Amino acid sequence: MREEDIIDAIGDIDEELITEAEEVRQEKKKKVIIKGLIAVAAVFLVTVLTFTAVAIIRSDSGTDGLTNSSTGGFNSWSDEDADGKNSGLTNTVSKGDDGERGEKLDLLAVMLEVTGWYEEGSCFMGRVTDTLDSENLSKGMYIEVNFGKSVSIEIKGNGEKIQLDNKPTESMISVGSEITVKYSTLIPPVVTNGVAGNPEPTRGDHFILVADAVVLDRVPDAD
Amino acid sequence: MQDEKIIELYFERDERAIEETAAKYENYLFKIAMNVLSDREDSRECVNDSYFAAWESIPPARPKGLSGYLGKITRRISIDRYRYKTRDKRRESEYTVSLDELSECIEARENAEVAAEVKELSGAISKFLQRQPKEKRILFIMRYYFFDSLSEAAENCGISENKAKKILFNMRNSLREYLEKEGFLL
């Protein structure tokens, strides 16, 4: 008898024995597939959880960043009165190094009297006539506000730009919640209509400015 | 498709039988062929030959388990192919050529005897395996029927390669003793 005969003989053994072994092989194969699927599912789950966690962390840090922004922003507008007065905003004055000439105000909500325009109407200086409960402001402060080209305002000391597209009075304009300007019926046309081609504001015009700005000087109120 | 339905297609001489067989068992049969031949092209041909052999043999055959039946055909065809190829290599020596030529003289007499002996041997091996614990006989069949590699067979049985090696070694010895006892001269 040759070795080959044993191989042939094994090939001819009872089919039940073959089926039995085959079932074990198939079972093992299924297990491997299931394991693979579980592994893929686990990787997918971990990836989703990781992305979710990262998104949550980023979201949290984004909120913190806004609140703690060094450039200063509005913490809340919620309790402002309809007439624009007694805004109830918690204003803070930081002894910042942002402006060359004065203190940087993280938040400003004041009634301003226009005292002068220069640089072709792109910048004005205003004198605080009403602090609107802004604790750290006082009447007589001079505030410089820079307007950008025609329809935007650039608030010095912050660098952000605010669009002023002929908004109705008493409306609010916000840019990314960092800067908001609110103006009253007394807002000068130049503010509502932009700078170019509009008449310069009249000295003595009043409007409410709620924004970051630079305090140029503290001049005792004549009143 | 269920095996019974595929077999019915064979009986109806419906060529979809081969398509359905290929769809269900191609990978399984290809693995068996590859384990024998280690050649993709040859294995592919053997699997195709298996479909043809199944088509030729069903009917009259009505296999109880189609996978086992097809596996057996593929195994046999693959082994035949392997022997044919290795015989060609051996022909490079004049000694082996002479041996083969002489062996043809006794082939006619031997064929019938060998076939009977192989059948008897097969029965004896089946009996031997049936007496073995399930884990051991499955390992044996995986290794010597399906020609799975040692590591693969061990993994399929959930045991270490070393343990599988030891079990198979002991089983071979036991089988030899059993076959000698049963009158098979090895």
PDB file of C-alpha atoms in Angstrom, chain A residues 1-22 24-26 28-29 32, chain B residues 28 31 67-68 72 75 79 83 114 117-118 121-122 125-126 130 134 137-138 141-142 144-146 148 155-156 185:
ATOM      1  CA  MET A   1       0.000   0.000   0.000  1.00  0.00           C
ATOM      2  CA  ARG A   2       1.275   3.399  -0.981  1.00  0.00           C
ATOM      3  CA  GLU A   3       1.150   6.670   0.920  1.00  0.00           C
ATOM      4  CA  GLU A   4      -1.096   8.017  -1.782  1.00  0.00           C
ATOM      5  CA  ASP A   5      -3.653   5.357  -0.955  1.00  0.00           C
ATOM      6  CA  ILE A   6      -4.021   6.680   2.576  1.00  0.00           C
ATOM      7  CA  ILE A   7      -4.641  10.156   1.199  1.00  0.00           C
ATOM      8  CA  ASP A   8      -7.255   8.722  -1.150  1.00  0.00           C
ATOM      9  CA  ALA A   9      -8.777   6.693   1.664  1.00  0.00           C
ATOM     10  CA  ILE A  10      -9.069   9.738   3.891  1.00  0.00           C
ATOM     11  CA  GLY A  11     -10.774  11.486   0.988  1.00  0.00           C
ATOM     12  CA  ASP A  12     -13.384   8.772   1.041  1.00  0.00           C
ATOM     13  CA  ILE A  13     -14.211   8.672   4.745  1.00  0.00           C
ATOM     14  CA  ASP A  14     -17.776   9.018   6.011  1.00  0.00           C
ATOM     15  CA  GLU A  15     -19.397  12.222   4.922  1.00  0.00           C
ATOM     16  CA  GLU A  16     -20.759  12.743   8.416  1.00  0.00           C
ATOM     17  CA  LEU A  17     -17.226  13.132   9.715  1.00  0.00           C
ATOM     18  CA  ILE A  18     -16.432  15.639   7.007  1.00  0.00           C
ATOM     19  CA  THR A  19     -19.623  17.581   7.647  1.00  0.00           C
ATOM     20  CA  GLU A  20     -18.840  17.704  11.332  1.00  0.00           C
ATOM     21  CA  ALA A  21     -15.415  19.236  10.733  1.00  0.00           C
ATOM     22  CA  GLU A  22     -16.776  21.516   8.072  1.00  0.00           C
ATOM     23  CA  VAL A  24     -16.628  23.731  12.952  1.00  0.00           C
ATOM     24  CA  ARG A  25     -14.695  25.494  10.198  1.00  0.00           C
ATOM     25  CA  GLN A  26     -17.749  27.490   9.150  1.00  0.00           C
ATOM     26  CA  LYS A  28     -14.982  29.607  13.211  1.00  0.00           C
ATOM     27  CA  LYS A  29     -15.280  31.621  10.037  1.00  0.00           C
ATOM     28  CA  VAL A  32     -13.969  35.705  12.769  1.00  0.00           C
TER      29      VAL A  32
ATOM     30  CA  TYR B  28     -15.019  26.959   0.005  1.00  0.00           C
ATOM     31  CA  LYS B  31      -9.741  26.928  -0.485  1.00  0.00           C
ATOM     32  CA  SER B  67     -20.918  20.941   0.424  1.00  0.00           C
ATOM     33  CA  GLY B  68     -19.365  17.636   1.497  1.00  0.00           C
ATOM     34  CA  LYS B  72     -14.855  15.588  -1.992  1.00  0.00           C
ATOM     35  CA  ARG B  75     -10.280  17.393  -3.280  1.00  0.00           C
ATOM     36  CA  ILE B  79      -4.994  15.762  -5.816  1.00  0.00           C
ATOM     37  CA  ARG B  83       0.014  14.152  -8.907  1.00  0.00           C
ATOM     38  CA  VAL B 114      -6.096  -0.868  -5.026  1.00  0.00           C
ATOM     39  CA  GLU B 117      -8.120  -1.777  -0.648  1.00  0.00           C
ATOM     40  CA  VAL B 118      -8.613   1.984  -0.533  1.00  0.00           C
ATOM     41  CA  LEU B 121      -8.893   1.421   4.287  1.00  0.00           C
ATOM     42  CA  SER B 122     -11.292   4.310   4.119  1.00  0.00           C
ATOM     43  CA  ILE B 125     -10.060   5.123   9.038  1.00  0.00           C
ATOM     44  CA  SER B 126     -13.675   6.224   9.443  1.00  0.00           C
ATOM     45  CA  GLN B 130     -15.398   7.783  15.116  1.00  0.00           C
ATOM     46  CA  LYS B 134     -14.618  15.007  18.743  1.00  0.00           C
ATOM     47  CA  ARG B 137     -11.053  13.842  14.956  1.00  0.00           C
ATOM     48  CA  ILE B 138     -12.045  17.310  13.782  1.00  0.00           C
ATOM     49  CA  ILE B 141      -9.914  15.909   9.296  1.00  0.00           C
ATOM     50  CA  MET B 142      -9.024  19.571   9.014  1.00  0.00           C
ATOM     51  CA  TYR B 144      -5.593  15.567   6.412  1.00  0.00           C
ATOM     52  CA  TYR B 145      -8.869  15.954   4.587  1.00  0.00           C
ATOM     53  CA  PHE B 146      -9.065  19.713   4.026  1.00  0.00           C
ATOM     54  CA  ASP B 148      -5.498  23.128   6.362  1.00  0.00           C
ATOM     55  CA  GLU B 155      -6.880  27.976  15.387  1.00  0.00           C
ATOM     56  CA  ASN B 156     -10.107  26.520  14.033  1.00  0.00           C
ATOM     57  CA  LEU B 185       0.241  -3.540   5.756  1.00  0.00           C
TER      58      LEU B 185
END
